[in-house]
């Protein structure tokens, strides 16, 4: 039953060598350490993460945990309604949290950073600036549960505000706009122990469908029985509470299963989302029946925005949505105005309709009829608020990868003016996104020029020669863009925040090919920036690695590229061709020209982390990182109908490119990937003889197990059975004649990549006589977190590649 705790006793490491027979007699293998210098790099402390205060005077520098010990992942975990929670602290499971471990304040004016004294070995999450910039709130993990703490910036002192914080469904607190307190979700006072779900069942679990079509994708961690429902109610029920920084807290209304609570910019209302029964066993809690309401700060009901039914019948195409109000939020620049959207085509993109989504607003006291802000012929993608007569509305349509950006006048609603139309996958012509900054209420609003005619824009600045982040403007009448500043050639300098009203002083994060990222204050009227930090190279062992962008052409003319890494000290004339690993991830496009865009990374400071394949550079391998594997659907054709042909052509072009350069031996090339890259790896081994071996991590290999769509595939199995079957390497397990290493997290939480995918693929390969090793990482989700798991994954990878690539004999 799904409600059982996962913190059970497990061997230090599990090797699933076979599903039956003598292979099970193999003893469990202890966690292994990767070869030097990989282990030392894994244990290096990460560079702190910066955040600029709303008053622009202080940078908060957050220290991060690197790789937690497996003991942290072994804490009990419950999977309920699409969430994973830790029943000890009523917050997200450790596999879902990147804990922060330290905090210091760096004055923007310069000088030494001031460390904050937190409890010994404290770890925290969800840091949040107060609207006035004088404090930072934290959720601190304590033995008895999560606690809300506040750190005073001026004194760098921290204190506890309240206990019993309930963060099971996400962000558990929201600052009030006056910075005087919070609206917090607390576990109800006097809540007893969790319900006993170990009793024998009273009857069977029954599901039925009475002729109503309800296709759903392969969600993970759903409720499974009455015990799960009882546990969901216990852990997700919270008491909404106003908690002042000084004074007594007061409850707001009655306990409920709150999935969200946001204070209005004016501070007098709270927008709440509560789930209610009947719960579902086929969709996550975000699609349960729900009420969206507005209450006041006394807990009194003010207005009901929506009473939503169970949404288990949303069509599977990516442009499909549920009927009724959705994306409900507050207008950022008004005291209490609701904004939301509703589909006008029933939520089904296959229904013809001139208007797809209609965006509404409704101001307090919420007694008038909603006002139409704008009608959209694509799906609503959000709004950025500016002032009384300026807002930007975004819309997107997945089928065409098309986006439109409109400027609207909230004081004269009903229509908008198109500013930008583009293919949102087009990196070269990306105008960037509006610069947002917190207003006095702590809500993000557009940063405009002093005369209000332009909005500031920032973006990646992708070109063929590299990414060069920029600060620019966009004219709100014409949509024309201009540049105020661009990162210098050879630098990668991105904007952390803007310090003055004229946007002439910036806090930036600057790195080069050889210099690690550090923080600077840049005056656009000065020659060079002033350094604020002196962070060091976290992996100097890789300082001598060479890196270059290579470009080549697929047989059908599509332009491809990849980043070629060569080990430190490598000399082609002296050392000759190297064993090489290609690590890739396919992507779908509707435009071949966009698919062929290349961006050099020569100005980036690259150091591996986690279970990165780039660690192989320390073991004498060359690495072709992210070689293009575009799957292009031209003229309305579905990309995946020619997936195998295009994938094979891309791989063949990449192999030819590195062999012709003289850096790789055609007889010693491996392919690997994670998730959809693992799926790619299995397909390339099944359909080509280009590679000596493959490494496939956390993949899906049988598409009949994801029958209502996967990755960018919108059709269901019954609409495209030939494509589903042709793309499934499971169906071609008898064709895999190269060794393959399969690795999968035992508790994979990614949609579609259930561990059974690797388990069944292993069985198929074994049954057909393939050379295969299947490694299961206990307690790990889709990405691997624990130090022991990451180290062992790299040990397995190096060992496998040494045997089947580096030291392999000639092909038979």
GROMACS .gro file of C-alpha atoms in nm, residues 288-467:
model
  180
  288UNK     CA    1  -0.883   1.757  -0.659
  289UNK     CA    2  -1.212   1.941  -0.607
  290UNK     CA    3  -1.118   2.280  -0.466
  291UNK     CA    4  -1.252   2.614  -0.350
  292UNK     CA    5  -1.075   2.941  -0.422
  293UNK     CA    6  -1.187   3.205  -0.175
  294UNK     CA    7  -1.103   3.549  -0.043
  295UNK     CA    8  -1.108   3.604   0.334
  296UNK     CA    9  -1.014   3.904   0.544
  297UNK     CA   10  -0.748   3.919   0.816
  298UNK     CA   11  -1.010   3.827   1.074
  299UNK     CA   12  -1.078   3.502   0.892
  300UNK     CA   13  -1.422   3.607   0.763
  301UNK     CA   14  -1.537   3.491   0.419
  302UNK     CA   15  -1.547   3.778   0.171
  303UNK     CA   16  -1.584   3.628  -0.178
  304UNK     CA   17  -1.578   3.291  -0.352
  305UNK     CA   18  -1.380   3.302  -0.675
  306UNK     CA   19  -1.445   2.942  -0.780
  307UNK     CA   20  -1.583   2.609  -0.664
  308UNK     CA   21  -1.393   2.366  -0.886
  309UNK     CA   22  -1.492   2.004  -0.945
  310UNK     CA   23  -1.254   1.711  -0.975
  311UNK     CA   24  -1.045   1.771  -1.287
  312UNK     CA   25  -0.956   1.420  -1.398
  313UNK     CA   26  -1.075   1.452  -1.757
  314UNK     CA   27  -0.846   1.724  -1.895
  315UNK     CA   28  -0.746   1.626  -2.251
  316UNK     CA   29  -0.384   1.516  -2.286
  317UNK     CA   30  -0.259   1.771  -2.548
  318UNK     CA   31  -0.025   2.024  -2.389
  319UNK     CA   32  -0.248   2.318  -2.481
  320UNK     CA   33  -0.541   2.157  -2.296
  321UNK     CA   34  -0.660   2.303  -1.965
  322UNK     CA   35  -0.944   2.245  -1.721
  323UNK     CA   36  -1.263   2.448  -1.763
  324UNK     CA   37  -1.337   2.717  -1.510
  325UNK     CA   38  -1.124   2.982  -1.341
  326UNK     CA   39  -0.751   2.908  -1.323
  327UNK     CA   40  -0.425   3.096  -1.256
  328UNK     CA   41  -0.603   3.306  -0.993
  329UNK     CA   42  -0.379   3.572  -0.838
  330UNK     CA   43  -0.366   3.929  -0.710
  331UNK     CA   44  -0.297   4.225  -0.934
  332UNK     CA   45   0.046   4.333  -0.809
  333UNK     CA   46  -0.003   4.711  -0.835
  334UNK     CA   47  -0.352   4.741  -0.681
  335UNK     CA   48  -0.465   4.696  -0.319
  336UNK     CA   49  -0.707   4.408  -0.381
  337UNK     CA   50  -0.788   4.316  -0.741
  338UNK     CA   51  -0.822   3.955  -0.850
  339UNK     CA   52  -0.706   3.837  -1.191
  340UNK     CA   53  -0.769   3.499  -1.351
  341UNK     CA   54  -0.835   3.333  -1.683
  342UNK     CA   55  -1.099   3.095  -1.821
  343UNK     CA   56  -1.087   2.883  -2.134
  344UNK     CA   57  -1.345   2.974  -2.398
  345UNK     CA   58  -1.297   2.653  -2.596
  346UNK     CA   59  -1.388   2.418  -2.314
  347UNK     CA   60  -1.018   2.372  -2.246
  348UNK     CA   61  -0.972   2.145  -2.549
  349UNK     CA   62  -0.732   2.281  -2.815
  350UNK     CA   63  -0.893   2.051  -3.073
  351UNK     CA   64  -1.212   2.260  -3.051
  352UNK     CA   65  -1.216   2.546  -3.300
  353UNK     CA   66  -1.248   2.884  -3.130
  354UNK     CA   67  -1.136   3.237  -3.213
  355UNK     CA   68  -1.087   3.306  -2.843
  356UNK     CA   69  -0.897   3.043  -2.646
  357UNK     CA   70  -0.864   3.220  -2.310
  358UNK     CA   71  -1.033   3.524  -2.158
  359UNK     CA   72  -0.855   3.713  -1.880
  360UNK     CA   73  -1.071   3.869  -1.609
  361UNK     CA   74  -1.020   4.116  -1.325
  362UNK     CA   75  -1.238   4.194  -1.025
  363UNK     CA   76  -1.162   4.461  -0.765
  364UNK     CA   77  -1.268   4.467  -0.399
  365UNK     CA   78  -1.532   4.458  -0.260
  366UNK     CA   79  -1.583   4.188  -0.527
  367UNK     CA   80  -1.954   4.261  -0.574
  368UNK     CA   81  -1.945   4.384  -0.936
  369UNK     CA   82  -1.931   4.170  -1.249
  370UNK     CA   83  -1.581   4.065  -1.358
  371UNK     CA   84  -1.417   4.284  -1.621
  372UNK     CA   85  -1.257   4.135  -1.933
  373UNK     CA   86  -0.896   4.249  -1.946
  374UNK     CA   87  -0.813   4.083  -2.280
  375UNK     CA   88  -0.917   3.795  -2.508
  376UNK     CA   89  -0.639   3.566  -2.629
  377UNK     CA   90  -0.619   3.332  -2.927
  378UNK     CA   91  -0.356   3.123  -2.745
  379UNK     CA   92  -0.328   2.996  -2.390
  380UNK     CA   93  -0.272   3.251  -2.115
  381UNK     CA   94   0.090   3.258  -1.999
  382UNK     CA   95   0.077   3.519  -1.722
  383UNK     CA   96   0.071   3.895  -1.674
  384UNK     CA   97   0.332   4.143  -1.553
  385UNK     CA   98   0.176   4.449  -1.389
  386UNK     CA   99   0.326   4.795  -1.423
  387UNK     CA  100   0.104   5.086  -1.326
  388UNK     CA  101  -0.251   5.209  -1.369
  389UNK     CA  102  -0.231   5.205  -1.750
  390UNK     CA  103   0.040   4.949  -1.826
  391UNK     CA  104   0.055   4.572  -1.804
  392UNK     CA  105   0.204   4.301  -2.025
  393UNK     CA  106   0.009   3.983  -2.100
  394UNK     CA  107   0.173   3.672  -2.244
  395UNK     CA  108   0.018   3.386  -2.440
  396UNK     CA  109   0.161   3.065  -2.587
  397UNK     CA  110   0.060   2.779  -2.815
  398UNK     CA  111   0.264   2.461  -2.780
  399UNK     CA  112   0.169   2.306  -3.114
  400UNK     CA  113   0.344   2.584  -3.304
  401UNK     CA  114   0.593   2.691  -3.031
  402UNK     CA  115   0.446   3.039  -3.082
  403UNK     CA  116   0.422   3.315  -2.823
  404UNK     CA  117   0.261   3.658  -2.828
  405UNK     CA  118   0.322   3.946  -2.588
  406UNK     CA  119   0.063   4.220  -2.553
  407UNK     CA  120   0.057   4.556  -2.380
  408UNK     CA  121  -0.277   4.634  -2.218
  409UNK     CA  122  -0.420   4.936  -2.039
  410UNK     CA  123  -0.590   4.813  -1.720
  411UNK     CA  124  -0.777   5.144  -1.692
  412UNK     CA  125  -0.927   5.085  -2.037
  413UNK     CA  126  -0.960   4.706  -2.051
  414UNK     CA  127  -1.096   4.480  -2.321
  415UNK     CA  128  -0.816   4.460  -2.574
  416UNK     CA  129  -0.442   4.479  -2.611
  417UNK     CA  130  -0.173   4.573  -2.862
  418UNK     CA  131   0.069   4.311  -2.991
  419UNK     CA  132   0.429   4.394  -2.903
  420UNK     CA  133   0.606   4.070  -2.995
  421UNK     CA  134   0.524   3.753  -3.187
  422UNK     CA  135   0.789   3.484  -3.212
  423UNK     CA  136   0.891   3.120  -3.194
  424UNK     CA  137   0.976   3.085  -2.828
  425UNK     CA  138   1.247   2.826  -2.905
  426UNK     CA  139   1.436   3.087  -3.112
  427UNK     CA  140   1.736   3.174  -2.894
  428UNK     CA  141   1.909   3.415  -3.132
  429UNK     CA  142   1.615   3.653  -3.154
  430UNK     CA  143   1.499   3.633  -2.793
  431UNK     CA  144   1.425   3.988  -2.672
  432UNK     CA  145   1.453   3.877  -2.310
  433UNK     CA  146   1.199   3.931  -2.037
  434UNK     CA  147   1.084   4.241  -1.850
  435UNK     CA  148   1.286   4.337  -1.545
  436UNK     CA  149   1.069   4.297  -1.236
  437UNK     CA  150   1.129   4.452  -0.895
  438UNK     CA  151   0.935   4.444  -0.568
  439UNK     CA  152   0.709   4.737  -0.493
  440UNK     CA  153   0.633   4.862  -0.142
  441UNK     CA  154   0.398   4.570  -0.082
  442UNK     CA  155   0.658   4.312  -0.181
  443UNK     CA  156   0.486   4.224  -0.512
  444UNK     CA  157   0.690   4.223  -0.834
  445UNK     CA  158   0.608   4.495  -1.087
  446UNK     CA  159   0.755   4.611  -1.418
  447UNK     CA  160   1.065   4.827  -1.405
  448UNK     CA  161   1.003   5.110  -1.653
  449UNK     CA  162   1.203   5.409  -1.768
  450UNK     CA  163   1.138   5.738  -1.590
  451UNK     CA  164   0.904   5.866  -1.864
  452UNK     CA  165   0.704   5.540  -1.867
  453UNK     CA  166   0.751   5.489  -2.241
  454UNK     CA  167   0.974   5.182  -2.216
  455UNK     CA  168   1.012   4.877  -1.998
  456UNK     CA  169   1.355   4.746  -1.898
  457UNK     CA  170   1.444   4.405  -2.040
  458UNK     CA  171   1.711   4.150  -1.954
  459UNK     CA  172   1.801   3.829  -2.129
  460UNK     CA  173   2.059   3.565  -2.206
  461UNK     CA  174   2.181   3.734  -2.524
  462UNK     CA  175   2.240   3.410  -2.714
  463UNK     CA  176   2.454   3.436  -3.027
  464UNK     CA  177   2.652   3.184  -3.225
  465UNK     CA  178   2.967   3.312  -3.049
  466UNK     CA  179   2.821   3.271  -2.700
  467UNK     CA  180   2.566   3.398  -2.451
   0.00000   0.00000   0.00000
